[in-house]
Coordinates of N, CA and C and ligand atoms in Angstrom, one line a residue:
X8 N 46.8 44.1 124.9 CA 45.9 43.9 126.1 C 44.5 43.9 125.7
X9 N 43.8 43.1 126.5 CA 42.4 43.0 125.9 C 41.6 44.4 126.4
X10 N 40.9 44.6 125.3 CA 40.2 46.2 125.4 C 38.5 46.0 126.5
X11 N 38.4 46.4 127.7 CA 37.6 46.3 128.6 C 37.2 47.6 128.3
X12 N 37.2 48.5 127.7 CA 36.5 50.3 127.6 C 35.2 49.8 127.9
X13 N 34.2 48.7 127.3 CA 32.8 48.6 127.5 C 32.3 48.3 129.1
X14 N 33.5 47.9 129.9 CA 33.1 47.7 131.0 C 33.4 48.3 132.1
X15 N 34.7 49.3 131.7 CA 35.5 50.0 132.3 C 34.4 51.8 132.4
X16 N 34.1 52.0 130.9 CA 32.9 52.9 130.5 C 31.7 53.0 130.4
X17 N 31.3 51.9 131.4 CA 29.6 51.9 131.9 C 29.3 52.8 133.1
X18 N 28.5 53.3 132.9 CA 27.9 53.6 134.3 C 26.3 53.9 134.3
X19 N 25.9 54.5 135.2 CA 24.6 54.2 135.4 C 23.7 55.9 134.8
X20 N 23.0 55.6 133.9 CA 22.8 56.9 133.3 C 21.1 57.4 134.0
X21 N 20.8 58.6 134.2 CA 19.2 58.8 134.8 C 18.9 60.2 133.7
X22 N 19.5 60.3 132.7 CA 19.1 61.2 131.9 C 19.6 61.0 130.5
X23 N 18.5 61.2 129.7 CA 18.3 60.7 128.3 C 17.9 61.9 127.6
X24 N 18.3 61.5 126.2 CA 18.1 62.2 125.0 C 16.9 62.0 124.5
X25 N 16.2 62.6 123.4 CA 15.2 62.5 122.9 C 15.1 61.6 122.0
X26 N 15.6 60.4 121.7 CA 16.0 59.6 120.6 C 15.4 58.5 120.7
X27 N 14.9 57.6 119.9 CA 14.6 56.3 120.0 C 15.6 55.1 119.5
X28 N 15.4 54.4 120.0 CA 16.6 53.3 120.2 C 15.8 52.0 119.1
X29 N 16.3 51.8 117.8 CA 15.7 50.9 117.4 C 15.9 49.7 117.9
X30 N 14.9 48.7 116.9 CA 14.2 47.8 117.7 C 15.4 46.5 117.4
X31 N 16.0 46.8 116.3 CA 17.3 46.1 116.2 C 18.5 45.9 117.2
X32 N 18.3 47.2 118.0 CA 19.4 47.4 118.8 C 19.2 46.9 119.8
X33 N 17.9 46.7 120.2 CA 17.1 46.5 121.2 C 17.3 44.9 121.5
X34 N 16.9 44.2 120.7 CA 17.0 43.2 120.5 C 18.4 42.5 120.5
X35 N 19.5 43.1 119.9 CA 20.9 42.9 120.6 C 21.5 42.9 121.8
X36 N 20.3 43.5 122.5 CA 21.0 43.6 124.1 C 20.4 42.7 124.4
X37 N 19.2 42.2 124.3 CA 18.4 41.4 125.1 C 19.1 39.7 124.6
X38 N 19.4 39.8 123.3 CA 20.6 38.8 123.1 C 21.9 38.4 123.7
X39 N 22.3 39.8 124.3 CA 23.7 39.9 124.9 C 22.9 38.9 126.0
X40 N 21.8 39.2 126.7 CA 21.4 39.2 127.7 C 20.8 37.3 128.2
X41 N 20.3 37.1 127.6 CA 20.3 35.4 127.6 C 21.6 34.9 127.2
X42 N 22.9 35.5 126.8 CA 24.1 34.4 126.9 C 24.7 34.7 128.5
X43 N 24.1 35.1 128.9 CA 24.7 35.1 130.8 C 24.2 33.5 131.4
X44 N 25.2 33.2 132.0 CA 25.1 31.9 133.2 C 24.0 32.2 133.9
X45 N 23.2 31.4 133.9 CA 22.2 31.0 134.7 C 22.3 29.6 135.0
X46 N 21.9 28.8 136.8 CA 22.2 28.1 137.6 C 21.2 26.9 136.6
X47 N 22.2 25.7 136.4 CA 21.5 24.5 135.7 C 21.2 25.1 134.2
X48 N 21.1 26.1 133.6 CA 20.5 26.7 132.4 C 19.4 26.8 132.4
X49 N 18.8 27.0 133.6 CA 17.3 27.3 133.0 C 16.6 28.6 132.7
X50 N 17.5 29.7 132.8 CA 17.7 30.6 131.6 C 15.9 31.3 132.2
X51 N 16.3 31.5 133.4 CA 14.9 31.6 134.4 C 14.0 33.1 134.1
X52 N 14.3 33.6 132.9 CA 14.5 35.1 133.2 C 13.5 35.2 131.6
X53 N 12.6 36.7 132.1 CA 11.9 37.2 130.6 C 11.6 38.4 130.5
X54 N 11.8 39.0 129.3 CA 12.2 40.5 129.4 C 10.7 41.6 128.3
X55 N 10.1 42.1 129.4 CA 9.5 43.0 128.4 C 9.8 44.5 128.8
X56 N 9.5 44.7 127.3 CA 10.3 45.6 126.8 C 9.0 46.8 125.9
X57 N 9.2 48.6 127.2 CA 8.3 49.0 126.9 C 9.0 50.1 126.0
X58 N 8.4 51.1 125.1 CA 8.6 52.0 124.2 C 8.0 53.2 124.2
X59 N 6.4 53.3 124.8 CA 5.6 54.0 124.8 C 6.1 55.2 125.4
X60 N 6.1 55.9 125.4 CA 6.5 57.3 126.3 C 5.3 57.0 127.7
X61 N 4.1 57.5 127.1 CA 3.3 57.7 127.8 C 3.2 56.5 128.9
X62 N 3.4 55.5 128.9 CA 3.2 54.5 129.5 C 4.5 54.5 130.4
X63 N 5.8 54.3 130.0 CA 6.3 54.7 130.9 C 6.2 55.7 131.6
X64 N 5.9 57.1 131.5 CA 5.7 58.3 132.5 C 4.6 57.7 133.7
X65 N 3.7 56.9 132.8 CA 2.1 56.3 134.0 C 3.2 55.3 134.8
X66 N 4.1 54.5 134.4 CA 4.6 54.0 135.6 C 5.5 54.7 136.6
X67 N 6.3 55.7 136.4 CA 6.9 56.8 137.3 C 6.4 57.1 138.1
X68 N 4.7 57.0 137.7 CA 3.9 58.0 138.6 C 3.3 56.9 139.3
X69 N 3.5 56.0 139.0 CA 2.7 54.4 139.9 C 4.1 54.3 140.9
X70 N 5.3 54.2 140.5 CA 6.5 54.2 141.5 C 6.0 55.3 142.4
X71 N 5.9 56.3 142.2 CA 6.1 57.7 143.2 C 4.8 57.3 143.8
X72 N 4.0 56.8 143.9 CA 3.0 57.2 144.6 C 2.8 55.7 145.6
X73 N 3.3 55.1 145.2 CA 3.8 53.4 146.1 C 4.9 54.4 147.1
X74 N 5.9 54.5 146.5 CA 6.6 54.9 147.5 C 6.4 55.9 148.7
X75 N 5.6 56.8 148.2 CA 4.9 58.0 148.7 C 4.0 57.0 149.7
X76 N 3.4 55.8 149.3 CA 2.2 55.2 150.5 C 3.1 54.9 151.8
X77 N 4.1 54.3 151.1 CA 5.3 53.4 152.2 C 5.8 54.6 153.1
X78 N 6.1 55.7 152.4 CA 6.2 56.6 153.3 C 6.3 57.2 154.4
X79 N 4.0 57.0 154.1 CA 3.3 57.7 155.1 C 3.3 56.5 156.1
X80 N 3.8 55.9 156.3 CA 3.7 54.3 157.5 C 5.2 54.7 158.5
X81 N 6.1 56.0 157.8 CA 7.0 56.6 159.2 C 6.1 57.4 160.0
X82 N 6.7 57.4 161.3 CA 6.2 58.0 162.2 C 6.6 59.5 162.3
X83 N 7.0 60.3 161.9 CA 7.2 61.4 161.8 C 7.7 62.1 160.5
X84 N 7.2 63.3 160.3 CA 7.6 63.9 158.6 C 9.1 64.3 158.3
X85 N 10.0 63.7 159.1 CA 11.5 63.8 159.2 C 11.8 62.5 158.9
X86 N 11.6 61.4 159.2 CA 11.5 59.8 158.8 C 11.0 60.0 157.1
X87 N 9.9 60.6 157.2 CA 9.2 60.8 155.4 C 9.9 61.1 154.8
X88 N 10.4 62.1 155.2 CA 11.4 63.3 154.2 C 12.8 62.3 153.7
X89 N 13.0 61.8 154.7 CA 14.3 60.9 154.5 C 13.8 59.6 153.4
X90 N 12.7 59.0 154.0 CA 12.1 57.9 153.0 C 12.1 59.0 151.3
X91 N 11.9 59.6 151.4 CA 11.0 60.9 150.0 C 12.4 60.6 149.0
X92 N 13.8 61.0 149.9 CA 14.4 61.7 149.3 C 15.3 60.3 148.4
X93 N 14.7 59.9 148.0 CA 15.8 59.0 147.3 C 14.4 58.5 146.0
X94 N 13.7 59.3 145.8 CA 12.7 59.1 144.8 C 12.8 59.0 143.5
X95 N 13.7 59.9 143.9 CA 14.8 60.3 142.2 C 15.2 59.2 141.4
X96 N 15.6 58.3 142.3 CA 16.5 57.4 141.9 C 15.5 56.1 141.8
X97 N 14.2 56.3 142.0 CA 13.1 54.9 141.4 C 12.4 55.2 140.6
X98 N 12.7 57.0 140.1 CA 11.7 57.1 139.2 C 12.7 57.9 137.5
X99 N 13.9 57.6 137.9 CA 14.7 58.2 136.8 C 14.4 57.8 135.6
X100 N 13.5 56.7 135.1 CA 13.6 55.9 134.0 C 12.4 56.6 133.0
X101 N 12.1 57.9 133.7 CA 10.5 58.7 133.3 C 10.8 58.7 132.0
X102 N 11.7 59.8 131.5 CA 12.0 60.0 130.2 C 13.0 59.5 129.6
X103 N 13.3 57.9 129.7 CA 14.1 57.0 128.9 C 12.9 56.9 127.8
X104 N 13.7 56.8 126.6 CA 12.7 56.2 125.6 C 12.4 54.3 125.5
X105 N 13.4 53.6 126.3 CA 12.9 52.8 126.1 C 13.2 52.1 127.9
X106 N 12.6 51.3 128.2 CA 12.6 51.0 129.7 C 12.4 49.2 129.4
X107 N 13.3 48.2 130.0 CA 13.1 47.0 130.2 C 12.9 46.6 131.3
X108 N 11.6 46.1 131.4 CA 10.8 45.3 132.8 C 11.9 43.6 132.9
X109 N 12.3 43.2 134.0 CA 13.6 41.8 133.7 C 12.6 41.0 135.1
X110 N 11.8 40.2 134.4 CA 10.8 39.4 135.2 C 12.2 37.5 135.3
X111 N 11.9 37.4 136.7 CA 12.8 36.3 136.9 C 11.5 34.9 137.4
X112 N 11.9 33.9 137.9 CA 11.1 32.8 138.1 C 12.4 31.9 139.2
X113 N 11.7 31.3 140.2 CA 12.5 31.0 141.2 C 13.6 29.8 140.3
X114 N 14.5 29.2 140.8 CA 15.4 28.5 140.3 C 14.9 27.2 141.1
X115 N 14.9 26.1 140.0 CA 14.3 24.8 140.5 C 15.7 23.6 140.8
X116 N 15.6 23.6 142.0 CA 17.0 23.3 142.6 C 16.4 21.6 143.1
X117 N 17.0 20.6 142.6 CA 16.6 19.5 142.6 C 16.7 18.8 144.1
X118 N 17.8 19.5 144.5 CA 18.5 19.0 145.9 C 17.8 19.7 146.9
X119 N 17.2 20.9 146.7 CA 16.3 21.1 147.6 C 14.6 20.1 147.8
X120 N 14.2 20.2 146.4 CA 13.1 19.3 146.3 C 13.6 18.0 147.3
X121 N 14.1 17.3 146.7 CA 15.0 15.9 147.9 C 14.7 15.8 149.2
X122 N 15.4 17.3 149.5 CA 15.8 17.7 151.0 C 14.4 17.7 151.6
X123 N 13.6 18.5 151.3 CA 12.2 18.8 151.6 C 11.7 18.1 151.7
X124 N 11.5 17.1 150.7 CA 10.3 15.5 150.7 C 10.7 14.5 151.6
X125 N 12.4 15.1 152.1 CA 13.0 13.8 152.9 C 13.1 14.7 154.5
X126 N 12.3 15.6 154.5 CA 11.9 17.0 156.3 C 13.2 16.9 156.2
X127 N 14.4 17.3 155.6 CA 15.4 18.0 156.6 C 15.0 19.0 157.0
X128 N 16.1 19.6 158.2 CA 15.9 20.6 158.6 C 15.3 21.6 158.0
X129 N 14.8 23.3 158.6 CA 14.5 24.1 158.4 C 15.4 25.0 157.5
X130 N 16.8 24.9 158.9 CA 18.0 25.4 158.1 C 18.9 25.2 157.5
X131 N 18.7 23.6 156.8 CA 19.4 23.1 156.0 C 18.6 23.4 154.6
X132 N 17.2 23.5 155.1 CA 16.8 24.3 153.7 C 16.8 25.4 153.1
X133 N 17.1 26.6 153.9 CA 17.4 27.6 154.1 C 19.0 27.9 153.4
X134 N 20.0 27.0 154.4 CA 21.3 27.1 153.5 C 21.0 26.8 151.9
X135 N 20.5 26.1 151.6 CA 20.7 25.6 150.1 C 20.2 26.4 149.6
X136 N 19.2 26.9 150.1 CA 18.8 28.8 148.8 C 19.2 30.0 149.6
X137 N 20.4 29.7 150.3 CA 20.5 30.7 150.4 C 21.6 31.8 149.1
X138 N 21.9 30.9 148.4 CA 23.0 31.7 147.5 C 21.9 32.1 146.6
X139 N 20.0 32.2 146.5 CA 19.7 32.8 145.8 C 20.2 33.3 144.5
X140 N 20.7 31.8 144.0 CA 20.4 31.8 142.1 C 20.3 32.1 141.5
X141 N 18.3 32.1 141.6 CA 17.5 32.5 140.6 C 17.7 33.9 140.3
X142 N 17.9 34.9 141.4 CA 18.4 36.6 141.0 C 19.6 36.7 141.1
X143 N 20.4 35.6 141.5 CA 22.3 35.7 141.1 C 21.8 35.9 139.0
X144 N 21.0 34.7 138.8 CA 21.2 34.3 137.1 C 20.6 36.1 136.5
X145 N 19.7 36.5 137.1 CA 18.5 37.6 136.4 C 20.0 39.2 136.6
X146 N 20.8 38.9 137.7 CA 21.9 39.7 138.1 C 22.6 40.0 136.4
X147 N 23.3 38.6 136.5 CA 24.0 38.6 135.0 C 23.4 39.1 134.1
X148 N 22.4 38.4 133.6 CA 21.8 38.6 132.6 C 21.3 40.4 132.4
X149 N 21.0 41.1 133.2 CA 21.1 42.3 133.1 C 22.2 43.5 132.9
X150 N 23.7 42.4 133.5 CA 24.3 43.0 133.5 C 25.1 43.1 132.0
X151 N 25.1 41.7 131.6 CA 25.4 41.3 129.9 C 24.4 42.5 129.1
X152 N 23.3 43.0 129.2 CA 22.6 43.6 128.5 C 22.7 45.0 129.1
X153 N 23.5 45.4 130.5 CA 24.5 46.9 130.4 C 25.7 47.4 129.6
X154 N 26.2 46.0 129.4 CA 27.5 45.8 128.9 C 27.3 46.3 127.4
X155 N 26.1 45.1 126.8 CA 26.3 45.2 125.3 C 25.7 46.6 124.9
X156 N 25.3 47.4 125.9 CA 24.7 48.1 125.5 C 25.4 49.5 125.5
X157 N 26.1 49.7 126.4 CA 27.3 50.8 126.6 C 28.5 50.1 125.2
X158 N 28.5 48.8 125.1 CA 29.5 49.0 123.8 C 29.0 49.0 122.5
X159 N 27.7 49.1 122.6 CA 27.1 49.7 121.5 C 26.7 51.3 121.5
X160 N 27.4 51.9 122.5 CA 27.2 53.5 122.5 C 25.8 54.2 123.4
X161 N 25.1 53.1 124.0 CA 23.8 53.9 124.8 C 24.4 53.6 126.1
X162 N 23.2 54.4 126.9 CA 23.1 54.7 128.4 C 21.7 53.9 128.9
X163 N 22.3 53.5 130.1 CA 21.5 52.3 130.8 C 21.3 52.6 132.2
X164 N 20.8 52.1 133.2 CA 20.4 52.4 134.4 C 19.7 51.0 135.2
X165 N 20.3 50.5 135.7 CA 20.1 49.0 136.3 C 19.0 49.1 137.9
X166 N 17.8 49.4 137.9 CA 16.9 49.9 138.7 C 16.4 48.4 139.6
X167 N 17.0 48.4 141.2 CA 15.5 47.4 141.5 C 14.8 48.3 142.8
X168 N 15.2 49.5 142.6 CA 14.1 50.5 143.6 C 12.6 50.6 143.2
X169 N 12.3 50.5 141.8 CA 10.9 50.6 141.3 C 10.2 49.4 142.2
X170 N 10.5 48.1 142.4 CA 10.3 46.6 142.1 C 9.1 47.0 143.5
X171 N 9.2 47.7 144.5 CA 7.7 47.9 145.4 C 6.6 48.1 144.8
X172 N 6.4 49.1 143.7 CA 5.5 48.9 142.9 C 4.9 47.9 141.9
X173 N 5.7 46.4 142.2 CA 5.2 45.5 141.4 C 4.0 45.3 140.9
X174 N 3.3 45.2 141.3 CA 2.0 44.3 141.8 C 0.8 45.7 140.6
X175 N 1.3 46.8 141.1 CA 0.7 48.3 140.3 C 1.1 48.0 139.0
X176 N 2.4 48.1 138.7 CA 3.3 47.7 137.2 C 2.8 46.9 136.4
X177 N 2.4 46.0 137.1 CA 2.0 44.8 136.5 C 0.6 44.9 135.6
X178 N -0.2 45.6 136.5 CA -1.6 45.8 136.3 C -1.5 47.1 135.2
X179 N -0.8 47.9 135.3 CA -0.8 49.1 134.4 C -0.5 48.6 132.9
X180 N 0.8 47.1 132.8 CA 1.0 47.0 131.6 C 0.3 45.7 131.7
X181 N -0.4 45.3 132.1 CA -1.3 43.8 131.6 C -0.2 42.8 131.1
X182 N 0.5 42.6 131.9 CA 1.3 41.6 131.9 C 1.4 40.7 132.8
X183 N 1.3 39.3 132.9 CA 1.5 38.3 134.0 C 2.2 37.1 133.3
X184 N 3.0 36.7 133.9 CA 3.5 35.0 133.7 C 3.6 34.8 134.8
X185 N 2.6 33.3 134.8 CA 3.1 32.8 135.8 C 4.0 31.9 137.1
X186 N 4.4 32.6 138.1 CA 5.7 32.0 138.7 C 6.7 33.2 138.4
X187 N 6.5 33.9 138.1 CA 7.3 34.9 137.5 C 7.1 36.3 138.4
X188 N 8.2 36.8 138.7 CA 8.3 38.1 139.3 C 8.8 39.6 139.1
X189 N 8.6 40.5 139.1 CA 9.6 41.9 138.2 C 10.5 41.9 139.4
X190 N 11.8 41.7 139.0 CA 13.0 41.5 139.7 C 13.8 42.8 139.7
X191 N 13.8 43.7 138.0 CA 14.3 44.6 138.0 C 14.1 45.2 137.4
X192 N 14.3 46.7 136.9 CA 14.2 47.4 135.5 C 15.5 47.8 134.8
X193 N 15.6 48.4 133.5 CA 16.5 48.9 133.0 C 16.3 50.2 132.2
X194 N 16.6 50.9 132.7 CA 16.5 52.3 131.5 C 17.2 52.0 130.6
X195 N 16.6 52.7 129.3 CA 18.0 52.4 128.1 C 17.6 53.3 127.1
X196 N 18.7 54.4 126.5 CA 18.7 55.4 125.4 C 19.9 55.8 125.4
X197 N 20.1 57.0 124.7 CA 21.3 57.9 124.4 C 21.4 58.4 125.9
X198 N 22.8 58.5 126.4 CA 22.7 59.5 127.1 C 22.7 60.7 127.0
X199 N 22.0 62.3 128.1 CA 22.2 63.3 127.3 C 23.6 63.6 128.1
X200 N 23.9 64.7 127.2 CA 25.0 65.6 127.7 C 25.6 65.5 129.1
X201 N 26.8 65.6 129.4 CA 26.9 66.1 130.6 C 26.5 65.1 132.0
X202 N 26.2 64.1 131.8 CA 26.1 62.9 132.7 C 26.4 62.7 133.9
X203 N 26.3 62.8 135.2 CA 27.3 63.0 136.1 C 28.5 61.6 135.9
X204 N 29.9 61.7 136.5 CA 30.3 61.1 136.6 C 30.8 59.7 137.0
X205 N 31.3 58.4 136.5 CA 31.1 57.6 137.3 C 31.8 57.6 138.7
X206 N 30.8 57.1 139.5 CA 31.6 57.1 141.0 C 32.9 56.4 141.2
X207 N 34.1 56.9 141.9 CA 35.1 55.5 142.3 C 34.6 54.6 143.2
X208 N 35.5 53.5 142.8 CA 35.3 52.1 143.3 C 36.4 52.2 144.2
X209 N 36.0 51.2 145.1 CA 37.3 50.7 146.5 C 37.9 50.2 146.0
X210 N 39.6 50.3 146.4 CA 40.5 49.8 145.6 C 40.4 48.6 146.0
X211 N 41.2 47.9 145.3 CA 41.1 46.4 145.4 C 41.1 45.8 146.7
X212 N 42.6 46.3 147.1 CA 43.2 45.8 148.5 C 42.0 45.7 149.2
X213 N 41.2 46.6 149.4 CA 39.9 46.8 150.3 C 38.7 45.5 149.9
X214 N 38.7 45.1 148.8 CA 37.9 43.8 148.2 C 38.1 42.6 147.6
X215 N 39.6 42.5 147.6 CA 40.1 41.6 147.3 C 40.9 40.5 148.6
X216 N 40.8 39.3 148.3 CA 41.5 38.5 149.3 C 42.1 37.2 148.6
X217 N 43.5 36.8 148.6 CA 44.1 36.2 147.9 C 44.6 35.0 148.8
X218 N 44.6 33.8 149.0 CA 44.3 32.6 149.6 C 45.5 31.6 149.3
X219 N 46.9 32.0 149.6 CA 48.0 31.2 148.7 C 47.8 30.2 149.3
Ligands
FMN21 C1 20.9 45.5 142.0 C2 21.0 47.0 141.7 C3 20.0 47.8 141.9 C4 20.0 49.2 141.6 N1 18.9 50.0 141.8 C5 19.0 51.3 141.4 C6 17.8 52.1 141.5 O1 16.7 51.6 141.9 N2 17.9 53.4 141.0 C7 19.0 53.9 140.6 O2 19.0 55.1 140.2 N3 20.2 53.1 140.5 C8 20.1 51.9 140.9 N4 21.3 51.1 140.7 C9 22.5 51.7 140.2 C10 23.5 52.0 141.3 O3 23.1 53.1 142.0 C11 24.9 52.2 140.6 O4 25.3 51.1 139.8 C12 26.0 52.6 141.5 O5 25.8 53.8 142.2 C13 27.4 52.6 140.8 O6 27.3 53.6 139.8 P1 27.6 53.2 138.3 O7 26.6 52.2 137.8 O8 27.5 54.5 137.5 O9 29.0 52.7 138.2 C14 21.2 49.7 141.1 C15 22.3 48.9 140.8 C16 22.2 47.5 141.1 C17 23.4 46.6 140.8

């Protein structure tokens, strides 16, 4: 039987060890990570990749404090608290030693260009992006570089809760390409000890539909 342990044994890690992840290894996932399907091949996707401690903890604290703005725009401190309380989970990537920023670029869909230049409809334009591609392709590709990376023995964390603080992120690491957007992050190190569990999945019958 073909051995799936690498994908059967992923899950989503928010606590790390003190280790650094060489730059070899690093570079293997981000390999894993451009052989994913992307729409037409245009392979829409670019990955930086930070190391710094310090610089990641300054972006934690650029998450919490975006989030913390969005917040204060509920109307009552019971709305806040509820907004507050999932913070954990945009800012877990504090003490990963190494954190990948996964910047995508819209998908250049020829049939839309056509459609447009020739006024179709509004929502005939709308259908044709609506299957949203360009982050179907940036999808994979992150997820190829969860994969290779749990079967190379590390812990990963597939984040697009940070992605409000773009615009801050951006400016903190002096990075821009442009046409280009931060779609998603990825924590990546050892995991430590004791990890919580991975959650169960709905059994199939519940997500599966078979069409004889
Ligand atoms: C598109 C996407 C966005 C996610 N964003 C976050 C996030 O911002 N923070 C977080 O802690 N986990 C995030 N996750 C991880 C999910 O919470 C996790 O995959 C899910 O709970 C199942 O757990 P598992 O990965 O351990 O199997 C995200 C996952 C996906 C696919």
């Amino acid at each position: 039987m073909t051995n799936l342990d690498f994908i059967y044994k992923r899950k989503s890690i928010r606590q790390f060890q003190d280790q650094p992840v060489p730059k070899a290894d690093i570079l293997e996932m981000l390999k894993a990570a451009t052989y994913a399907p992307s729409p037409k091949h245009q392979q829409n996707w670019h990955f930086v990749v930070l190391q710094d401690r310090e610089k990641i903890q300054e972006l934690a604290e650029i998450v919490y404090d975006s989030h913390e703005a969005i917040g204060r725009l509920a109307k009552n401190e019971k709305d806040f608290k509820r907004h507050m309380s999932v913070i954990n989970y945009y800012t877990c990537f504090k003490d990963a030693p190494v954190v990948v920023l996964v910047y995508g670029c819209e998908y250049n869909m020829i049939e839309y260009k056509i459609m447009k230049e020739n006024d179709a409809p509004q929502a005939v334009l709308e259908m044709l992006q609506s299957a949203q591609s360009g982050a179907q392709a940036i999808g994979a590709a992150v997820e190829n570089f969860l994969l290779a990376a749990t079967a190379m023995g590390y812990g990963t964390c597939y984040m697009t809760g940070p992605t409000h603080a773009k615009l801050a992120i951006e400016a903190a690491i002096d990075f821009e390409k442009p046409g280009y957007e931060l779609m998603s992050m990825i924590s990546l190190g050892v995991a430590a000890e004791n990890t919580p569990a991975q959650p169960p999945r709905k059994p199939l019958e519940e997500v599966v539909t078979f069409i004889d």
